[in-house]
Structure formats: C-alpha cells, structure tokens
Amino acid sequence: MTATIQTLEPIERPPTTMGSRLEGELMEVSMGPQHPSTHGVFRMNVALEGEIVRKLKPVFGYLHRNHEKIGENTSYLGSMPYTDRLDYFCSMTNNWAYALSVEKLAGIEVPERAQYLRVILAELTRLQNHASLLGFLLSDMGAWGTPLMYAFREREKILDLFESLSGSRMMCDYMRFGGCRVDAGPDWMERAKKIVDLFPRFIDEMENLVVGNEIVIARTQNVGKLSAELAINAGITGPMLRACGVNYDVRKVDGYGFYPRFKFRIPLGEHGDTYDRLMMRALEMRESVGILKQALEQVPAGPIMNPKVKIRAFRPPVGEAYGRIEAPKGELGFYLISDGGTNPYRYRVRPPSFINLTVLEDLCLGHTVADVMVILGSVDIVMGEVDR
Amino acid sequence: MIGTGILKGMAVTARNFVGSYFEKDRLITVQYPEERNPLPENYRNFPFLPYDGDDPEAGLRCVACKICEKECPPQCIYIVKSEDKKPDYMDKPQFYPKVFNIDISVCMSCQICVEVCPFEAIKMDKVFELSRRERFDALLLRKSDLAKPNEYYHSICPTDAAEVDAKLAEAAAKKKPAAPAAPAAAPPASAA
Ligand code: SF4
Ligand code: SF4
C-alpha cells in the first residue's frame, strides 16, 4: 500500500558561530511581504539571535479578498469561478472540492465519464503543482532558475492541456454541479496520454538533480523536523503529514470520486524533515502518473453532465454538507449550509495550505534564517488560499 | 564520495542544454509578438454580442432579459431595456438593450453569462491584447464595441458557431413552418 523514501547518509553542517557572540540579544527582522521566496505576499516577523531563529510570527492577510463572504452573497454557481482564485495553481481541484460539496448538499449524481475526467484533471493538477513546487523549492535553496525552468517547461504542457479543454490556463472554471462543462475529444486524450507517458522522464531528471546532491542534502536533511504527533494535533494534511510517516490520504480514506477504482500507493516519509517533504512530492508524482495511465485507459464514453441539474435558479434543499478532497497541498474542504435559497447561508473553506502554515514557528525554531525560506518553501503555500 | 551528486546534477543540466539544440520538445520558448501559438478553440476572454446580418443594431440577438446581468458573479454587466420593440430573427417583436455595457476591468471571463443566456446572444471572445492607457472609460466596453458580426464568431469558434446557427435555424423553422426562412435566421454557412 505504501512506498517509503530511501534514507541517505546525513551530511555534517558547519556550526553557526554567530549565535554565541550575540548571545541573549534578539534582533527583530521583518521578512516579506515582498520577499522573492515568500511565495506571494507573506510576512514573517523573525526574532534572531545572531543567525538563529528564536521566535517567528507569521503576518498575513495582504491578499484577503473576502472569499467566504462573497460566497454567501453569490449564487451557488457564481462561486465556482471564484474558487479558481483560491489556490491559483490548482484550480481544477478547487472546482472539484466545491462541486463535490454542492453535489453532496443537493444529492446530485455525477455521470461516469465526468468522474473519470475529474480524476484525470485532478491528477494532472497534482503533477504540475508538485513539479513547480520542486522547482520553487530548489530555487529558494539558491539553484536559481534551472530546476524551475525545467519544472515550468513540464507545467506548461499540462497548462496547454487545460487551456484547450477549459479555455483558460489557470482560471479553468471547468466543473459544474453534476459534471463538467466541456467534453474532452479523442485528440485531447491522445495529447494527454503522450504527456503522461513522457512525464516520468522529467521526474527522473528532477531526482537526478536532487536525490544525491550534497548541497540539497545538507540544506534539507534534519531541517524543519515535524513530529507525527504535532502534525496530527495541528491538523496538518497532505504530503506534509505523510512525510512524517502518517498514512492518511483522503483519496484512500474517503474514496471520493472514482479513486477506489484505481491502484495506487501512498508514499510515506520517515523523519518529517524538509528532505522527506521534498522527496514526497517526487514519489507522489510517480503514483499520479500511474493513476493517470489507468484513468486514460479506462475512461468510458457517455454524457458529462447530469441532465437534471438546473443552471439558473439552482436551490439545494435545506441542510449542510462538507465535501473534501485530497488537493495537491492537502485536504481541501468546503462546508456549506443551505437555507433553501439561491445563496448558501454559510460558506466556509478549509484551506490546506493555511492550516499547514500554522506550524511554521515550530519548524523554524533553532534554525538559521536561510533555512526559514527552505522550510517555508517545503510547506507549499499559495497566498491566494491562505488569505482567501 | 562527496561531489558525485552534484556531478550527476550537472550531467542533467548539460543534457538539457545540448538536447535543446536537437529536440524540439526541450525548446519551448515562443518569441511572442512575432511568433504566436495558435489559440485553442475553447479559449475564452471577455464576452461579445454576435449579430446576424449586416446591421449591428438590428441583428443583435439580445432581448434585454437581464438574466446575464443578474447571474454575472462580479456584476459587471449593465443593461438598460428599450421601451419599444424591434423584430428579432423570428420576426417576433422583442425588446432590445438600449445600453449594454461590460466593464472588462471587472469581468473575469468566467463564461457564466454565456451559459445562462437563453437566446445565444452573448459569446466568449478571444481578444487578449487589450492594454489601455486609461483605466476607467477605455475598459468599459459599450454596445458598439461588443457587437461583432456572426462571421467573426464563425472565424474564432467554427464548431460552436455552426451548432448555434443550426439550433437557431431549427427554432425559427419550428416557430414559423409556413414562412420562408427569415433572412437573419440562417446566416451564410460559407462564413466559416
Ligand atoms: S464572463 Fe463572467 S464576469 Fe464576465 S461578464 Fe460574463 S458572467 Fe460576468
Ligand atoms: S445577453 Fe442573453 S441573457 Fe443577457 S440580456 Fe441579452 S438575451 Fe438576456
């Protein structure tokens, strides 16, 4: 069921000498919001003793757009394009999570072909998200450009697929309650197959760049260790939780969509450090490629929309529903309460990257400033989702 | 041995560098203003109002029902309904929009207006080179900017446009089985 990360010899890091000279003297540094590696507009107030982080206070809200309140004042359908703007790297999975919770609320069936298309698009999203994360993380470590360019080259191919299907590279707005908006033709499927078949070449390249690289190992091993206990207590999900060795994946636990039909393993880490989190992404990409191959093989013909669903004046019955999926960054859930009207009474998002960010201080304490950037990169945040 | 990992990484970089001279797959940059990638047919950016025939006023399919105005999530459509009526493509007297504005600085190209319109009167455009020197007035598209001939729709989305034409022609034929096809109902198929 699971795959584990190979362990490598740890590499000695030179001791930081600055700390001893400035013992007891704290200096407060504000990092961000316009820092190149804060992944958007995120600020940290760091109290430093020499180079060592003694306190860290995240400050966010710079990108707050009132997403939840807007959701309560818009029709159910009208919120769908707004969900694209949450985690703008993975609009397909955001769409799916929102569609899933509305479908739960209103008891809507989704046709088989649409379910397959959703799995295909969600896994493609996972590929491009993890690929770009690896690129960003290496670029945070100082490998300026090269790995990021390779990652974006692959991402671009997947975004082209999204564009030719949904009309937009990032703001896909593709799923609808009870299905998907546009059908994928046979040539789209062919293109997707070709890209998926070639994708392992990129993962191999990335692993060659990363796995044995002494600099990467020195910068990431034993940095930002997260214990399984703290991770569970803090509600961490996604690759970050699995890097601590906790076997929890909503795809397996809930079996939403058609995931129980596919064979795949859940990669698990052991130490919960940055290196494990990094390798987790590479292993997950391999499993995603496996799911995609099966899905592209099996996808049946048929309708992609449930014909009973109305587009206009859609009113689900009174009730509440929580739909969650395994987004690339963790468990993404939408909690909706309906009072029978055209707008939800309450609209709540459970954003994975926001909750994963809550342990940032625990990860960074005792490490140097330079490590903070690497740790933050390995958490995988997108500010659109953190601030909403 | 320390250093082998770095050498392995360098080999990857070297392979990519040399490979980019031989493999098209590894060279993906397009020199934008001179070279352009063709846009996929489903590409969407900002709505427009297709009209039948030659007159952008008379041929507009929109009947000012204001459904799109109500459903547009960021509320960027503004419509004023006419007092009088004009004949539509089925020669049935209908209202028409006296004012039809879309503020494209707010529009997010979500396509919901297209999906909810019952009259096939609003469609997604493909223009994206829209930078302007002025923020307010220049980015407010008026009815005259939005109205574009059906032939244009055929040229950007041939499949969809043909489907829409067939649907409208069918509806017109059903409504008026005796009358000859209304001139506006069946735009020339050769337009594509
Ligand atoms: S595309 Fe969306 S945002 Fe733009 S006018 Fe239509 S409904 Fe409004
Ligand atoms: S564009 Fe369509 S939905 Fe909007 S007012 Fe005109 S007819 Fe109605």
Tab-separated table of N, CA and C in Angstrom, chain A residues 30 37 58 70 190 259 262 264 267 305 322 327 341-342 353 358:
chain	number	residue	atom	x	y	z
A	30	SER	N	11.906	41.860	9.827
A	30	SER	CA	10.657	41.629	9.118
A	30	SER	C	10.981	41.081	7.745
A	37	SER	N	11.189	34.881	-1.973
A	37	SER	CA	10.822	33.488	-1.721
A	37	SER	C	9.721	33.326	-0.688
A	58	PRO	N	4.141	34.732	11.986
A	58	PRO	CA	3.652	34.980	10.624
A	58	PRO	C	2.619	36.104	10.607
A	70	ILE	N	-18.152	36.710	0.099
A	70	ILE	CA	-18.637	36.826	-1.277
A	70	ILE	C	-19.421	35.571	-1.641
A	190	GLU	N	-5.444	11.835	-26.582
A	190	GLU	CA	-4.160	11.402	-27.136
A	190	GLU	C	-3.028	12.282	-26.621
A	259	TYR	N	-11.809	7.160	-7.126
A	259	TYR	CA	-10.466	6.736	-6.725
A	259	TYR	C	-10.376	5.276	-6.305
A	262	PHE	N	-8.891	2.777	-8.817
A	262	PHE	CA	-7.520	2.787	-9.322
A	262	PHE	C	-6.571	2.188	-8.304
A	264	PHE	N	-3.151	2.508	-6.583
A	264	PHE	CA	-2.016	3.391	-6.347
A	264	PHE	C	-1.581	3.263	-4.900
A	267	PRO	N	2.871	7.200	-0.828
A	267	PRO	CA	4.257	7.309	-0.353
A	267	PRO	C	4.290	7.850	1.073
A	305	MET	N	-22.619	15.553	-18.241
A	305	MET	CA	-23.423	16.370	-17.325
A	305	MET	C	-24.651	15.580	-16.917
A	322	TYR	N	-20.339	18.844	3.962
A	322	TYR	CA	-18.903	19.111	3.915
A	322	TYR	C	-18.311	18.165	2.884
A	327	ALA	N	-6.449	17.627	-2.222
A	327	ALA	CA	-5.844	18.570	-3.166
A	327	ALA	C	-4.330	18.358	-3.105
A	341	GLY	N	-32.315	28.779	-0.103
A	341	GLY	CA	-32.294	29.895	-1.042
A	341	GLY	C	-31.310	29.653	-2.173
A	342	THR	N	-31.107	30.710	-2.984
A	342	THR	CA	-30.180	30.568	-4.093
A	342	THR	C	-28.740	30.793	-3.656
A	353	SER	N	-3.298	24.840	2.749
A	353	SER	CA	-2.004	25.487	2.971
A	353	SER	C	-2.046	26.441	4.156
A	358	THR	N	0.331	26.788	9.969
A	358	THR	CA	0.252	27.129	11.386
A	358	THR	C	1.419	26.588	12.196
